[in-house]
PDB file of C-alpha atoms and ligand atoms in Angstrom:
ATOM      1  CA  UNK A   1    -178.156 117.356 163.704  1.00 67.00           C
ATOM      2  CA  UNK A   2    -177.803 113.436 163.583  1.00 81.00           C
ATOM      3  CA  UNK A   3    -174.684 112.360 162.737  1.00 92.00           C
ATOM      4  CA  UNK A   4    -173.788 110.682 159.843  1.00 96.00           C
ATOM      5  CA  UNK A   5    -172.779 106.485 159.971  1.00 98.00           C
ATOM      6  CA  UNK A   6    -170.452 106.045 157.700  1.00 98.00           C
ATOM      7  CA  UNK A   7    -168.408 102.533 156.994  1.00 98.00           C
ATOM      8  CA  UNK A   8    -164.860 102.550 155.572  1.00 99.00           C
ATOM      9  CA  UNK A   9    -163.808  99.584 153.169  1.00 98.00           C
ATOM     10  CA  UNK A  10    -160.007  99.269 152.434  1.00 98.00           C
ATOM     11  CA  UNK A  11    -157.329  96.477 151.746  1.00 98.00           C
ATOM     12  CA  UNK A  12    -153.915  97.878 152.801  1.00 98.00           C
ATOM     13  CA  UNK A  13    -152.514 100.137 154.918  1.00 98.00           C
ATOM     14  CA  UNK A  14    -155.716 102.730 156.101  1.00 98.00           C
ATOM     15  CA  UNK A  15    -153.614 106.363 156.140  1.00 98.00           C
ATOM     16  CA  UNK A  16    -157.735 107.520 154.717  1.00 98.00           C
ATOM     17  CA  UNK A  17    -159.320 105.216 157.449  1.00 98.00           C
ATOM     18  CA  UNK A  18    -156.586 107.068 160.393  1.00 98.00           C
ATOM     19  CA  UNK A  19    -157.495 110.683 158.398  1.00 98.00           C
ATOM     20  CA  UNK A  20    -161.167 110.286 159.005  1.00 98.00           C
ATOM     21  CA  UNK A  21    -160.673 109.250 162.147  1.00 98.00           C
ATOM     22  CA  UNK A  22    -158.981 111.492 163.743  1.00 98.00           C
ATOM     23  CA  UNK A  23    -161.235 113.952 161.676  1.00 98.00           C
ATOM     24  CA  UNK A  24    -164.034 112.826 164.105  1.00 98.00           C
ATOM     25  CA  UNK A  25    -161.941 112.572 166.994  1.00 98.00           C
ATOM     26  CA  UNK A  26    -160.713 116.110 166.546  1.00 98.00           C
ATOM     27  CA  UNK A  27    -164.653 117.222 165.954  1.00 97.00           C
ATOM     28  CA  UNK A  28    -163.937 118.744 162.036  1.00 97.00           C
ATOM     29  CA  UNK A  29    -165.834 115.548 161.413  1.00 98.00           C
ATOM     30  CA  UNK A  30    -169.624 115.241 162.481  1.00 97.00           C
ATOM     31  CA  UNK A  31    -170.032 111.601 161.117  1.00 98.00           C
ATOM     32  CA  UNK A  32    -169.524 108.157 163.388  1.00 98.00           C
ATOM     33  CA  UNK A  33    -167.026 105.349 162.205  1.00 98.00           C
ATOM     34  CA  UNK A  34    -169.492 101.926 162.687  1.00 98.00           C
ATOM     35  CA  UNK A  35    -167.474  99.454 160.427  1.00 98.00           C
ATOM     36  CA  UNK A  36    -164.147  99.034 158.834  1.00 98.00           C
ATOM     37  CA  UNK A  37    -164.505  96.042 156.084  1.00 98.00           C
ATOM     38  CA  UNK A  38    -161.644  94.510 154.986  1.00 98.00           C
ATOM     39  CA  UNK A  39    -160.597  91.908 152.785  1.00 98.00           C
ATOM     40  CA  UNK A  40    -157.002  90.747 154.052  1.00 97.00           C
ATOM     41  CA  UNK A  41    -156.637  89.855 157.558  1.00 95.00           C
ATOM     42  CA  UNK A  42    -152.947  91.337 157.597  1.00 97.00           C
ATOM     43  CA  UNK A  43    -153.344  94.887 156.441  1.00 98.00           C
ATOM     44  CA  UNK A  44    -152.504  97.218 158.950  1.00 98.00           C
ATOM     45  CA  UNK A  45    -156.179  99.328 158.495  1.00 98.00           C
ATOM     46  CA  UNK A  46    -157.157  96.030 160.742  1.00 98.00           C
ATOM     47  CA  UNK A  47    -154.929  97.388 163.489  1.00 98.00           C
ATOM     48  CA  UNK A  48    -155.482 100.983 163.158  1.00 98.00           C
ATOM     49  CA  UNK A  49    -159.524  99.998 163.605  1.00 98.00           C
ATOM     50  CA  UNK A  50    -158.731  97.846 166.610  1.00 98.00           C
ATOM     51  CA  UNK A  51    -156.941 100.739 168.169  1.00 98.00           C
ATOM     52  CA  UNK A  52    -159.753 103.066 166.979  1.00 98.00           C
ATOM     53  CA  UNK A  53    -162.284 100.607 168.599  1.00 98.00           C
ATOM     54  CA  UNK A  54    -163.928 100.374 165.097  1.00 98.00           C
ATOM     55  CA  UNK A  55    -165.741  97.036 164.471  1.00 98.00           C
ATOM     56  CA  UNK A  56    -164.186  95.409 161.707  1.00 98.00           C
ATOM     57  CA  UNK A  57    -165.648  92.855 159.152  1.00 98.00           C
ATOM     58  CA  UNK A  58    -162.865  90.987 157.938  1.00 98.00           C
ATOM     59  CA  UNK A  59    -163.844  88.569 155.401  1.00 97.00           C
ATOM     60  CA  UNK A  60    -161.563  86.370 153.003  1.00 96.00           C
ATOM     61  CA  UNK A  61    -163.091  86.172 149.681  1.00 96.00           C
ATOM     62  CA  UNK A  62    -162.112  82.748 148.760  1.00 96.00           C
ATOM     63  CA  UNK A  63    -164.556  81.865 151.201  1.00 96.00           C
ATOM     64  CA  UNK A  64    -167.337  82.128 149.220  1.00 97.00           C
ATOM     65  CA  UNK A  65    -168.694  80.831 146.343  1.00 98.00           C
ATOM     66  CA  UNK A  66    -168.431  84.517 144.477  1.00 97.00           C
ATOM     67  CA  UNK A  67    -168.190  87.986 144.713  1.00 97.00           C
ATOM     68  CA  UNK A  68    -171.760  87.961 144.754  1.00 97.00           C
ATOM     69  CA  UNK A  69    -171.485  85.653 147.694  1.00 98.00           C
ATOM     70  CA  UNK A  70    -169.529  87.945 149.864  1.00 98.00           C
ATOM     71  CA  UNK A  71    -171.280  91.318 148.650  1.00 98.00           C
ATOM     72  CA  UNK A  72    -174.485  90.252 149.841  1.00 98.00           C
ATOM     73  CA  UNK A  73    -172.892  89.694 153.233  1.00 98.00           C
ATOM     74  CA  UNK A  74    -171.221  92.901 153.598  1.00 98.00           C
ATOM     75  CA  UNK A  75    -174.803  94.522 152.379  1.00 98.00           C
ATOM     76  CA  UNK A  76    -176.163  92.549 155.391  1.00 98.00           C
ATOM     77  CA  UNK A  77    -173.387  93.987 157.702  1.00 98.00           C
ATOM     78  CA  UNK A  78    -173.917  97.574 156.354  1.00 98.00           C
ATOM     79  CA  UNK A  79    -178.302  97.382 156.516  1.00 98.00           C
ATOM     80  CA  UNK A  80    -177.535  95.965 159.949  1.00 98.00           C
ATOM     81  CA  UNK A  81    -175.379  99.166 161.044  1.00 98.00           C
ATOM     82  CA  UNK A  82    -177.645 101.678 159.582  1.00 98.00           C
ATOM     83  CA  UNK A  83    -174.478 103.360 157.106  1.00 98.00           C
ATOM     84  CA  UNK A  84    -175.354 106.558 155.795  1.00 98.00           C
ATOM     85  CA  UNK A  85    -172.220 106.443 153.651  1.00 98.00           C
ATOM     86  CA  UNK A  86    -169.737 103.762 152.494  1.00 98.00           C
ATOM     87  CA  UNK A  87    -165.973 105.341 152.241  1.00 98.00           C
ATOM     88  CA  UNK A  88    -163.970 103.088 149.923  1.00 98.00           C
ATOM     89  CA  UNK A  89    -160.194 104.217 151.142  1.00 98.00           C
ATOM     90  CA  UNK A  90    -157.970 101.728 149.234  1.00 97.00           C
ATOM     91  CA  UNK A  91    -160.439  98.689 148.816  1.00 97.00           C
ATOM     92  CA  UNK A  92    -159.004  96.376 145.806  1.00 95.00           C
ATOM     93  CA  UNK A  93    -161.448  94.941 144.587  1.00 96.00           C
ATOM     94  CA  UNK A  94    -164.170  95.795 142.401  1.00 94.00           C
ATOM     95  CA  UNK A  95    -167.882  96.342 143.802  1.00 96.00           C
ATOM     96  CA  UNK A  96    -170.646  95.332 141.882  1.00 96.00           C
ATOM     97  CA  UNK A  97    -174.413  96.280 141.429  1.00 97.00           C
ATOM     98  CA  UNK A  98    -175.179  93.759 144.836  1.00 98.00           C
ATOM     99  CA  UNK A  99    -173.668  97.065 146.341  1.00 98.00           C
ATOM    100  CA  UNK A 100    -173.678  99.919 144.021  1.00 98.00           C
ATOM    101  CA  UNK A 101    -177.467  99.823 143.817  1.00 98.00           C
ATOM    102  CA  UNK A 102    -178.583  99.800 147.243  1.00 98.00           C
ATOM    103  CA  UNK A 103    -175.758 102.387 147.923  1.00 98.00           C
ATOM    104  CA  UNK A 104    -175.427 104.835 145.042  1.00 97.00           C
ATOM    105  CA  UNK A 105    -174.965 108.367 145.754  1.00 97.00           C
ATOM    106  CA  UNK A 106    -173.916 107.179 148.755  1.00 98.00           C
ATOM    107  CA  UNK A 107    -170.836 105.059 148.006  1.00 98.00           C
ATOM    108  CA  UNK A 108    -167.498 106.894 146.947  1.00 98.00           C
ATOM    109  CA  UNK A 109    -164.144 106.538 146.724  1.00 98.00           C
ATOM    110  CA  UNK A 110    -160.611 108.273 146.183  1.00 98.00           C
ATOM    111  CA  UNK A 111    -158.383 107.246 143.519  1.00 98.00           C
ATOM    112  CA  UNK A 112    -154.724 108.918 143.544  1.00 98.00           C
ATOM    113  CA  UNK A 113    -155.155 110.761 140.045  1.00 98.00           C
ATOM    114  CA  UNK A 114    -156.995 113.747 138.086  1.00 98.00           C
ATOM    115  CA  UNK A 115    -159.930 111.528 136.358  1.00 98.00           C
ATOM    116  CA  UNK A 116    -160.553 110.437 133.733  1.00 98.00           C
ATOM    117  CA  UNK A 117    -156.848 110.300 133.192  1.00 98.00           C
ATOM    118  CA  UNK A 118    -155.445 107.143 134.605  1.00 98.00           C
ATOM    119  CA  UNK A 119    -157.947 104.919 136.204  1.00 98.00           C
ATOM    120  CA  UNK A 120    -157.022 101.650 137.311  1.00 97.00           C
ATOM    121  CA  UNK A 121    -154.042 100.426 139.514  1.00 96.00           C
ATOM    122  CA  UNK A 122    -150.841 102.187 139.925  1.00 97.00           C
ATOM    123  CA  UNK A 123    -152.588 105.340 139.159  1.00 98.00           C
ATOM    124  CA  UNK A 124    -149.212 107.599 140.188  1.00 98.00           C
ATOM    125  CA  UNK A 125    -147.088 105.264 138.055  1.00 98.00           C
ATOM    126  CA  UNK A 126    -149.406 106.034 135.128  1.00 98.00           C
ATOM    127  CA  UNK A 127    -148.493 109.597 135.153  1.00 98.00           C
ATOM    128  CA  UNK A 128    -145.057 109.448 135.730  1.00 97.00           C
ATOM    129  CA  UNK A 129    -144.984 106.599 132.971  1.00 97.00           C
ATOM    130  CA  UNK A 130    -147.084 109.193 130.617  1.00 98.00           C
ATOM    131  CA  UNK A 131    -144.842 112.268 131.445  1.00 97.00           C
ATOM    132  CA  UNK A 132    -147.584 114.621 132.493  1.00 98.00           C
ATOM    133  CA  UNK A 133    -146.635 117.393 134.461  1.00 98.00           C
ATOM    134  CA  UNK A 134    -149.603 117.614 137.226  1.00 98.00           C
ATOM    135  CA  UNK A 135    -151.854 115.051 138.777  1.00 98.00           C
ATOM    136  CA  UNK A 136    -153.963 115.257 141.597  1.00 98.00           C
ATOM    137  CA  UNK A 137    -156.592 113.700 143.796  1.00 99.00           C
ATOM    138  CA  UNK A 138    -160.351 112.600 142.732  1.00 99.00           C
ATOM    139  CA  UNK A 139    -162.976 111.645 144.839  1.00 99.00           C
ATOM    140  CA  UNK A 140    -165.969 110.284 142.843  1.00 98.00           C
ATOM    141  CA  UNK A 141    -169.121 108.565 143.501  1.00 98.00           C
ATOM    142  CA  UNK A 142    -168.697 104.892 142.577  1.00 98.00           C
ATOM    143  CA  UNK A 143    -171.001 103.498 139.908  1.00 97.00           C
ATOM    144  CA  UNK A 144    -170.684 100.602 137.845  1.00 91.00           C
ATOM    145  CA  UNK A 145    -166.973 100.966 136.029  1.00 95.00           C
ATOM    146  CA  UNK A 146    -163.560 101.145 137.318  1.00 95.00           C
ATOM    147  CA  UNK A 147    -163.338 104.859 138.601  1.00 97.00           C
ATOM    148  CA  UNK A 148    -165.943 106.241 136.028  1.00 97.00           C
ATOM    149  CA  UNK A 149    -168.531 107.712 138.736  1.00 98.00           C
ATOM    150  CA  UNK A 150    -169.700 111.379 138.975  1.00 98.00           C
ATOM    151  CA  UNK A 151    -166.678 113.967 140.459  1.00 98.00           C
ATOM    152  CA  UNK A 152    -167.163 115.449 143.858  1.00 98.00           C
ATOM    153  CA  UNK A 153    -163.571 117.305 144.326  1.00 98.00           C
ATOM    154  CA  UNK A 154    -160.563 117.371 142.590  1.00 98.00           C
ATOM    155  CA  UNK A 155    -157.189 118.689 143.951  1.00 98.00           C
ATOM    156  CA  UNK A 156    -153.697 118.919 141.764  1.00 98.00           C
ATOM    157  CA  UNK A 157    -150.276 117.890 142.492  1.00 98.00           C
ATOM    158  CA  UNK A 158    -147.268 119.016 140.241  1.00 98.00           C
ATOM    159  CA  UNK A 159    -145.392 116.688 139.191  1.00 98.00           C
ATOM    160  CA  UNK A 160    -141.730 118.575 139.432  1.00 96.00           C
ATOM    161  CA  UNK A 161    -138.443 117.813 137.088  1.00 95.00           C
ATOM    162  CA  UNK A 162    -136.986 114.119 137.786  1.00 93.00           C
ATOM    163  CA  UNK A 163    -139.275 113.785 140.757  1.00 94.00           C
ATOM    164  CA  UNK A 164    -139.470 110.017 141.609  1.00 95.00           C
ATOM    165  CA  UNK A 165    -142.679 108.132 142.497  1.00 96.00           C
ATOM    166  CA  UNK A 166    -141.870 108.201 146.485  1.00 97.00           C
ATOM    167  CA  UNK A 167    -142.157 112.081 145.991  1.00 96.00           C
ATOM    168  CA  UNK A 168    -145.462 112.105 144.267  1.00 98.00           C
ATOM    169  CA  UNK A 169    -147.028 109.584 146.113  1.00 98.00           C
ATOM    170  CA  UNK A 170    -146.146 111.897 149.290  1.00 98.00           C
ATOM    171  CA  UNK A 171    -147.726 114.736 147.791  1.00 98.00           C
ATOM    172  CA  UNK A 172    -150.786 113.076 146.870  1.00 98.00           C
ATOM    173  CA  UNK A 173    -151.183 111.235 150.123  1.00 98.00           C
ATOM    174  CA  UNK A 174    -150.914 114.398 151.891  1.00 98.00           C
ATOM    175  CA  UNK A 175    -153.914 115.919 149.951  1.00 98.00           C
ATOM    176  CA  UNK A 176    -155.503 112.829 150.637  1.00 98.00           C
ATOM    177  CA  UNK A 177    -155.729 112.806 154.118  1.00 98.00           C
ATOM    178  CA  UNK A 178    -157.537 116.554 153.891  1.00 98.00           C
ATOM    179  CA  UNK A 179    -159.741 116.383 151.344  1.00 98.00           C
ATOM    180  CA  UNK A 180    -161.529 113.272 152.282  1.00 98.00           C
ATOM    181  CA  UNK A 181    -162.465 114.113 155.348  1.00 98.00           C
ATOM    182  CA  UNK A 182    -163.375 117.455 153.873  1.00 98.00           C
ATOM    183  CA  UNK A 183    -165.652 115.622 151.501  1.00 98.00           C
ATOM    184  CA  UNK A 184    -167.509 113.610 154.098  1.00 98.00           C
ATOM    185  CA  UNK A 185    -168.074 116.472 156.313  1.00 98.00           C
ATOM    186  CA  UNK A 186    -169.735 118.325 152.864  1.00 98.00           C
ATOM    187  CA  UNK A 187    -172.096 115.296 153.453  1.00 97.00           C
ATOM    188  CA  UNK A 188    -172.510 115.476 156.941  1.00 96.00           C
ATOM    189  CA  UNK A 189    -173.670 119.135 156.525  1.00 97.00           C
ATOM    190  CA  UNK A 190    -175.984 118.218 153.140  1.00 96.00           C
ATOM    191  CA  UNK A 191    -173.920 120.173 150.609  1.00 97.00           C
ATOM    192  CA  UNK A 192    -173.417 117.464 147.982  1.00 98.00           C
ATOM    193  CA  UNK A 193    -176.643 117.580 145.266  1.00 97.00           C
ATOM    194  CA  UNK A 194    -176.033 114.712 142.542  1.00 97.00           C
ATOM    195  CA  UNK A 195    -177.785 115.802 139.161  1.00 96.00           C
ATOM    196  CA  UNK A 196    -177.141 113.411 136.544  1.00 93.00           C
ATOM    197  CA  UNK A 197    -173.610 112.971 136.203  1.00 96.00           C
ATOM    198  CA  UNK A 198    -172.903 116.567 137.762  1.00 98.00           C
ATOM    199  CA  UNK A 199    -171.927 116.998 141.167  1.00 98.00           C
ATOM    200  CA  UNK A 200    -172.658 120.608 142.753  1.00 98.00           C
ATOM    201  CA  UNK A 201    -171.426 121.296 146.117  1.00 98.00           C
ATOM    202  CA  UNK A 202    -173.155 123.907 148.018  1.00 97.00           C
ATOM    203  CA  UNK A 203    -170.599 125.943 149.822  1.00 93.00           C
ATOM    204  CA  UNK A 204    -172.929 129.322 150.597  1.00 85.00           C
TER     205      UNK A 204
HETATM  206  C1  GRF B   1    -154.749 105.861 148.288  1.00 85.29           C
HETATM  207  O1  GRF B   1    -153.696 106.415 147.556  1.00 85.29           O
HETATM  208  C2  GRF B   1    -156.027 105.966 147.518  1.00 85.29           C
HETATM  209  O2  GRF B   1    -156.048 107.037 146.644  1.00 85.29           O
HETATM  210  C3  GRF B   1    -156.072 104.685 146.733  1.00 85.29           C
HETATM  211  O3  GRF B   1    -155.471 103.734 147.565  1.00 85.29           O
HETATM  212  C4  GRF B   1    -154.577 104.367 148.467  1.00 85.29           C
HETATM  213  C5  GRF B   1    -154.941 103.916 149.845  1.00 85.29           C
HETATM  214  O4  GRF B   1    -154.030 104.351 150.806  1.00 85.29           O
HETATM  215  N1  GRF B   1    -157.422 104.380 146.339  1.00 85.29           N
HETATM  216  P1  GRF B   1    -154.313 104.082 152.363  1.00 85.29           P
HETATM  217  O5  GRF B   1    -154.533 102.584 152.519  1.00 85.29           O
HETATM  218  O6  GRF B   1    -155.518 104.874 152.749  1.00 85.29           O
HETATM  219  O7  GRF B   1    -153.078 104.512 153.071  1.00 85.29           O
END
């Protein structure tokens, strides 16, 4: 079987980017890592790509006239790689329809709570703000709104008495770094059917 091209877009520090791959480089992984894209030139993903030998399109935004602008670019980048599948691993900023058409059901992301509860930024804060007692992990095909797409996996996290946000975001980082590469590898194999808003994953 081919394996699957995927590009990773992310902002900040990459522990998703190093989870993937190592996924590969341990063989639980049957994709290829062609591109990291990245928006600030000092994130350590940059460095963890470099030592991965990952190409990296690094691109500062103010650069261009709009998001448009820069979209269109990174389209060209990702066309000119073949990607199979864009990984958005702590990218943030939004993505608009310049990517989300040519890309949908093929574009997702992981956002650090149990949607729909608590989209947005500080996602961890949000819970322990709100008092809940369990939050999770999503990953979620990315459509047009801010973490709104169809649901691929969810995993909890309980959120214990007093527990301070180091704790959680420990937990949920930790969940992270299996289920993506858990997710992408249900690609890889052809297990993920999109029907509307439903997601069914084939695990027979
Ligand atoms: C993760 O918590 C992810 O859920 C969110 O951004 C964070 C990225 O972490 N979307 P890292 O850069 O992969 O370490």
């Amino acid at each position: 079987m081919e394996r699957l091209r995927m590009a990773v877009f992310a902002s900040g520090n990459g522990s998703n980017f190093q989870a993937l791959v190592d996924a590969i480089q341990e063989g639980q992984l049957h994709a290829t890592m062609e591109l990291l894209v990245c928006d600030r030139p000092t994130a350590k993903v940059v460095e963890r790509a470099e030592q991965a030998s990952v190409d990296t399109f690094l691109f500062h935004p103010k650069q261009y006239a709009n998001r448009e602008a820069y979209e269109m670019e990174i389209l060209k980048q990702l066309e000119e790689k073949q990607i199979d599948l864009v990984v958005l691993a702590g990218y943030m900023r939004i993505i608009t329809e310049t990517l989300v058409t040519p890309y949908y059901g093929r574009l997702i992301n992981i956002h650090p709570s149990l949607l729909p509860a608590f989209p947005g930024k500080d996602a961890i804060q949000q819970a322990l703000d709100y008092g809940t007692k369990v939050t999770g992990v999503t990953v979620h095909f990315v459509d047009g709104g801010m973490d709104t797409g169809p649901i691929i996996a969810q995993r909890a996290v309980a959120i214990d008495e007093g527990a301070h946000s180091e704790d959680v975001t420990q937990s949920v980082q930790r969940i992270e770094r299996e289920l993506y590469p858990q997710v992408v590898q249900w690609f890889c194999e052809g297990r993920i059917q999109l029907i509307d808003r439903i997601v069914q994953i084939n695990h027979s």
